[in-house]
Amino acid sequence: QAKYKERGTVLAEDQLAQMSKQLDMFKTNLEEFASKHKQEIRKNPAFRVQFQDMCATIGVDPLASGKGFWSEMLGVGDFYYELGVQIIEVCLALKHRNGGLITLEELHQQVLKGRGKFAQDVSQDDLLRAIKKLKVLGNGFGIIPVGGTYLIQSVPAELNMDHTVVLQLAEKKGFVTVSEIKSSLKWETERAKQVLEHLLKEGMAWLDEQAPEEPQYWLPALFTELYSQEITPEEAKEAIP
Amino acid sequence: VKFDSGVLLLSTHRLIWRDQKNHECCIAVPLSQIVFIEEQAAGIGKSAKIVVHLHPAPLNKEPGPFQSSKYSYIKLSFKEHGQIEFYRRLSEEIIQRRWENMPTGQAIQVNKDTQAGRIRAVGIVGIERKLEEKRKETDKNISEAFEDLSKLMEKAKEMVELSKSIANKIKEKQGDITEDETIRFKSYLLSMGIANPVTRETYGSGTQYHMQLAKQLAGILQAPLEERGGIMSLTEVYCLVNRARGLELLSPEDLVNACKMLESLKLPIRLRIFDSGVMVIELQSHNEEEMVASALETVSEKGSLTADEFAKLVGMSVLLAKERLLLAEKMGHLCRDDSVEGLRFYPNLFLTQS
């Protein structure tokens, strides 16, 4: 049996040993880098973006594990994982208001409020990266591009291309009507109604039947007036199981 | 002079500040008046600031809080953060200078300011020079950081190449590499943040680290699970565990990878994935199918229930309440009524009253 430990495996063993050595060296390089530039990463969001992009290009995910070198030595892990917790809390607290859809702007504002005055500032890019990591928990977190920004989904509701496109249409005014959908997207009435009904059922849209010409479907996620409204104590309790 | 507690707004033409308490109080600065802006980092007891250096006021300046000031700049203090985004947007507006292209409704004499009337005080030139030096210094630091970063990435790239080559060898010689070596390799990948390219996996994508973590979780989660009726969503677990840790937090992937190993390690808790994709941790002793029976009773008592109503009655999160009702439906005990008013569940009379 031992005879069949072929040359291939011996080579793999050698390479493993080599990798182990190189890993130690890399760790030292990273430590050096951290001692010089750790603060830069902490304080400079543009540098953070550059760092993340370069990692992605070479096929490395610095946020994959809290046990990774990047996280341990540069402290990037804790920053994003904690942000993940804060994002989850805000989304849970506001879910009953907006059905689980929230603009990146509002999320950003609420997270900043929650973090308090003495915490480190976070950028929208930081939020997006944290959210991308949260998806793996099976909670339905998703990022939907609308207008020049994004809607963040935080519930496991199915939103397909049709839903997304209607959300994008609604972004301009905060609401949308069946006629608008038909004229902009060239859909049949039935298709437009199906999409709108789905959004209503999920609590992501509210129906205003009193509107002058025809019923309007409003998206609470897009109501700017709600933005600066504080999270109430009842809502905060929802957020912490 | 201080203007406290307000909201700062940026338009294509002006920087506007409005008092949060007294909405009548509102002051503005035309963007054309801005020479340069710089960031001041926060410190102990000090909030982060943006310093806005201004041209001296033109003679036809509209009335404002002061006719004149000895300072040629104003400071914006961000007590509740937001300075990163604001600085970025303000810089963009200053670079784009959109106010030059667009006429405004008011009588802001844009043309006059940008051409003839620029009386530059001597002090401004001195400030600009200092700022320029500081900018160069900062640029040098940044470029050094970027240079070091690039070099580091080169080395990281070598590690990625090496790991790919090892992974290929392993794939070719499936069965000949020892478990020990596989475990070692996986831990190297974990350290570097390289995705596991080996398709044949012994413990999911787990490593020693994840095995230990799984055991820890089984210990930590016993009590919380019991308090919550034996079941928690993975998202709840993520928040609970990380809040308790404070430092050296778990990544979402760490948590998932550890939970995938719970079953094979025969621990008293397990991972379950519902059809919807929702992931939960259950006590081994928890039997969701049995819970369905009691859910059916509850729904029958009330005639019908939505997930929200059921959640409130039973004291569960809406997410898990919904999953339980969906499972009951899947098992044939409940029927749904899906209308625009929401999703409502009824006892399945077709089954019980045949």
Coordinates of C-alpha atoms in Angstrom, one line a residue, chain A:
Chain A
Q1 CA 0.0 0.0 0.0
A2 CA 2.8 2.4 1.0
K3 CA 4.4 1.7 -2.4
Y4 CA 1.4 3.4 -4.0
K5 CA 2.1 6.7 -2.5
E6 CA 3.1 7.9 -5.9
R7 CA 5.4 10.6 -6.9
G8 CA 2.4 12.9 -7.3
T9 CA 1.7 12.8 -3.6
V10 CA 5.3 13.3 -2.7
L11 CA 5.4 16.3 -4.9
A12 CA 2.2 17.6 -3.2
E13 CA 3.9 17.1 0.2
D14 CA 6.9 19.1 -0.8
Q15 CA 4.7 21.8 -2.1
L16 CA 2.7 21.8 1.1
A17 CA 6.0 22.2 3.0
Q18 CA 6.9 25.0 0.7
M19 CA 3.6 26.7 1.2
S20 CA 4.0 26.5 4.9
K21 CA 7.3 28.3 4.7
Q22 CA 6.0 30.9 2.3
L23 CA 3.0 31.4 4.5
D24 CA 5.2 32.2 7.5
M25 CA 7.1 34.7 5.3
F26 CA 3.9 36.2 4.1
K27 CA 2.7 36.6 7.6
T28 CA 5.8 38.6 8.5
N29 CA 5.4 40.8 5.4
L30 CA 1.8 41.4 6.4
E31 CA 2.8 42.2 10.0
E32 CA 5.2 44.8 8.6
F33 CA 2.6 46.3 6.4
A34 CA 0.2 46.4 9.3
S35 CA 2.6 48.2 11.5
K36 CA 3.0 50.9 8.9
H37 CA -0.4 51.2 7.4
K38 CA -3.0 49.7 9.7
Q39 CA -4.2 53.2 10.6
E40 CA -4.5 54.1 6.9
I41 CA -6.9 51.3 6.4
R42 CA -8.9 52.3 9.5
K43 CA -9.2 55.9 8.6
N44 CA -9.1 56.1 4.8
P45 CA -12.1 54.6 3.1
A46 CA -10.6 55.1 -0.4
F47 CA -7.6 53.1 0.7
R48 CA -10.0 50.4 2.0
V49 CA -11.7 50.2 -1.4
Q50 CA -8.3 50.0 -3.1
F51 CA -7.3 47.2 -0.7
Q52 CA -10.5 45.2 -1.3
D53 CA -10.3 45.6 -5.1
M54 CA -6.7 44.4 -5.2
C55 CA -7.5 41.4 -3.0
A56 CA -10.4 40.5 -5.3
T57 CA -8.2 40.8 -8.4
I58 CA -5.7 38.3 -7.1
G59 CA -8.4 35.9 -5.8
V60 CA -8.1 36.5 -2.1
D61 CA -11.0 37.3 0.2
P62 CA -9.8 39.2 3.3
L63 CA -13.2 38.9 4.9
A64 CA -13.7 35.2 4.4
S65 CA -12.7 34.3 7.9
G66 CA -12.0 36.1 11.2
K67 CA -9.2 33.6 11.5
G68 CA -7.5 34.8 8.4
F69 CA -4.3 36.8 8.5
W70 CA -5.9 39.8 7.0
S71 CA -8.5 40.0 9.6
E72 CA -6.1 39.2 12.5
M73 CA -3.4 41.6 11.5
L74 CA -5.1 44.4 9.8
G75 CA -8.2 44.4 11.9
V76 CA -10.4 44.6 8.8
G77 CA -12.5 41.6 9.8
D78 CA -13.9 43.0 13.1
F79 CA -14.7 46.2 11.4
Y80 CA -16.9 44.6 8.7
Y81 CA -18.4 41.8 10.9
E82 CA -19.5 44.3 13.5
L83 CA -20.9 46.4 10.8
G84 CA -22.8 43.3 9.7
V85 CA -24.4 43.0 13.1
Q86 CA -25.4 46.7 13.1
I87 CA -26.9 46.4 9.6
I88 CA -29.0 43.4 10.6
E89 CA -30.3 45.2 13.7
V90 CA -31.4 48.3 11.7
C91 CA -33.1 46.2 9.0
L92 CA -34.9 44.1 11.6
A93 CA -36.1 47.1 13.5
L94 CA -37.5 48.8 10.4
K95 CA -38.8 45.8 8.6
H96 CA -42.4 46.4 9.7
R97 CA -42.3 49.9 8.2
N98 CA -40.8 49.0 4.8
G99 CA -41.4 45.3 4.3
G100 CA -37.6 44.5 4.3
L101 CA -36.5 47.0 1.7
I102 CA -34.5 50.0 2.6
T103 CA -32.4 52.5 0.6
L104 CA -28.6 52.5 1.1
E105 CA -28.9 56.1 2.2
E106 CA -31.4 55.5 5.0
L107 CA -29.5 52.4 6.1
H108 CA -26.3 54.5 6.2
Q109 CA -27.9 57.2 8.3
Q110 CA -29.5 54.8 10.8
V111 CA -26.3 52.8 11.2
L112 CA -24.3 55.9 11.8
K113 CA -26.8 57.0 14.5
G114 CA -26.6 53.6 16.1
R115 CA -22.9 53.6 16.2
G116 CA -22.7 56.8 18.1
K117 CA -20.4 59.8 18.1
F118 CA -17.2 58.1 19.1
A119 CA -17.2 55.2 16.7
Q120 CA -15.2 55.2 13.5
D121 CA -17.0 56.6 10.4
V122 CA -18.2 54.2 7.8
S123 CA -18.8 54.8 4.1
Q124 CA -21.5 53.4 1.8
D125 CA -18.9 51.2 0.2
D126 CA -18.2 49.7 3.6
L127 CA -21.9 48.9 4.1
L128 CA -22.1 47.2 0.7
R129 CA -19.2 45.0 1.4
A130 CA -20.5 44.0 4.8
I131 CA -23.9 43.2 3.2
K132 CA -22.4 41.0 0.5
K133 CA -20.8 38.9 3.3
L134 CA -24.1 38.6 5.2
K135 CA -25.9 36.8 2.3
V136 CA -24.3 33.5 3.2
L137 CA -26.4 33.3 6.4
G138 CA -29.5 32.5 4.3
N139 CA -31.4 35.6 5.4
G140 CA -32.3 36.9 2.1
F141 CA -29.9 39.9 2.1
G142 CA -29.6 41.3 -1.4
I143 CA -28.5 44.5 -3.2
I144 CA -30.8 45.9 -5.9
P145 CA -29.5 48.8 -8.0
V146 CA -32.1 51.6 -8.5
G147 CA -31.6 55.1 -9.8
G148 CA -28.1 56.0 -8.9
T149 CA -28.1 54.1 -5.7
Y150 CA -29.2 50.8 -4.2
L151 CA -32.1 49.2 -2.3
I152 CA -31.1 46.7 0.3
Q153 CA -33.3 43.7 0.7
S154 CA -33.2 42.0 4.1
V155 CA -36.0 39.4 3.9
P156 CA -36.1 36.0 2.0
A157 CA -38.8 37.3 -0.4
E158 CA -38.4 36.3 -4.0
L159 CA -37.7 39.4 -6.1
N160 CA -37.1 38.6 -9.7
M161 CA -36.2 40.8 -12.7
D162 CA -39.8 42.0 -13.1
H163 CA -40.0 43.2 -9.5
T164 CA -36.6 44.8 -9.7
V165 CA -37.5 46.7 -12.8
V166 CA -40.7 48.1 -11.2
L167 CA -38.8 49.1 -8.1
Q168 CA -36.4 51.0 -10.3
L169 CA -39.3 52.7 -12.0
A170 CA -40.8 53.7 -8.7
E171 CA -37.5 55.1 -7.4
K172 CA -38.0 58.5 -9.1
K173 CA -41.2 59.5 -7.3
G174 CA -41.5 57.0 -4.5
F175 CA -44.6 55.5 -6.1
V176 CA -45.7 54.0 -9.4
T177 CA -49.0 53.3 -11.1
V178 CA -50.2 50.6 -13.5
S179 CA -50.3 53.1 -16.4
E180 CA -46.8 54.2 -15.8
I181 CA -45.6 50.6 -15.9
K182 CA -47.5 49.8 -19.0
S183 CA -46.2 52.9 -20.9
S184 CA -42.6 52.7 -19.7
L185 CA -42.1 49.0 -19.8
K186 CA -44.6 48.1 -22.5
W187 CA -46.2 45.4 -20.3
E188 CA -49.7 44.0 -20.3
T189 CA -52.0 45.1 -17.4
E190 CA -51.9 41.6 -16.0
R191 CA -48.2 41.4 -15.7
A192 CA -48.0 44.9 -14.0
K193 CA -50.7 44.0 -11.6
Q194 CA -49.1 40.7 -10.6
V195 CA -45.8 42.4 -9.8
L196 CA -47.5 45.1 -7.8
E197 CA -49.6 42.6 -5.9
H198 CA -46.5 40.6 -4.9
L199 CA -44.9 43.8 -3.6
L200 CA -48.1 44.6 -1.6
K201 CA -48.2 41.1 -0.1
E202 CA -44.6 41.3 1.0
G203 CA -45.3 44.6 2.7
M204 CA -42.9 46.4 0.4
A205 CA -45.6 48.5 -1.2
W206 CA -48.6 50.3 0.1
L207 CA -51.7 51.0 -1.9
D208 CA -53.2 54.5 -2.1
E209 CA -56.7 54.0 -3.7
Q210 CA -57.7 57.6 -2.9
A211 CA -55.2 59.0 -5.4
P212 CA -56.8 61.3 -8.0
E213 CA -56.4 59.5 -11.3
E214 CA -55.6 56.0 -10.5
P215 CA -54.4 53.9 -7.6
Q216 CA -50.8 54.6 -6.6
Y217 CA -48.4 52.0 -5.2
W218 CA -46.0 53.6 -2.8
L219 CA -42.8 52.2 -1.6
P220 CA -42.1 53.0 2.1
A221 CA -38.5 52.4 1.5
L222 CA -38.4 55.4 -0.7
F223 CA -40.3 57.8 1.5
T224 CA -37.8 60.5 2.2
E225 CA -39.9 61.9 5.0
L226 CA -39.3 58.8 7.0
Y227 CA -35.6 59.0 6.8
S228 CA -34.7 61.0 9.9
Q229 CA -37.3 59.2 12.0
E230 CA -35.7 57.6 15.0
I231 CA -36.0 53.9 15.6
T232 CA -38.6 53.6 18.4
P233 CA -37.9 51.5 21.5
E234 CA -40.4 48.9 20.4
E235 CA -38.7 48.6 17.0
A236 CA -35.3 48.3 18.7
K237 CA -36.6 45.4 20.8
E238 CA -37.5 43.6 17.5
A239 CA -34.0 43.9 16.5
I240 CA -32.4 42.1 19.4
P241 CA -33.8 38.6 19.9

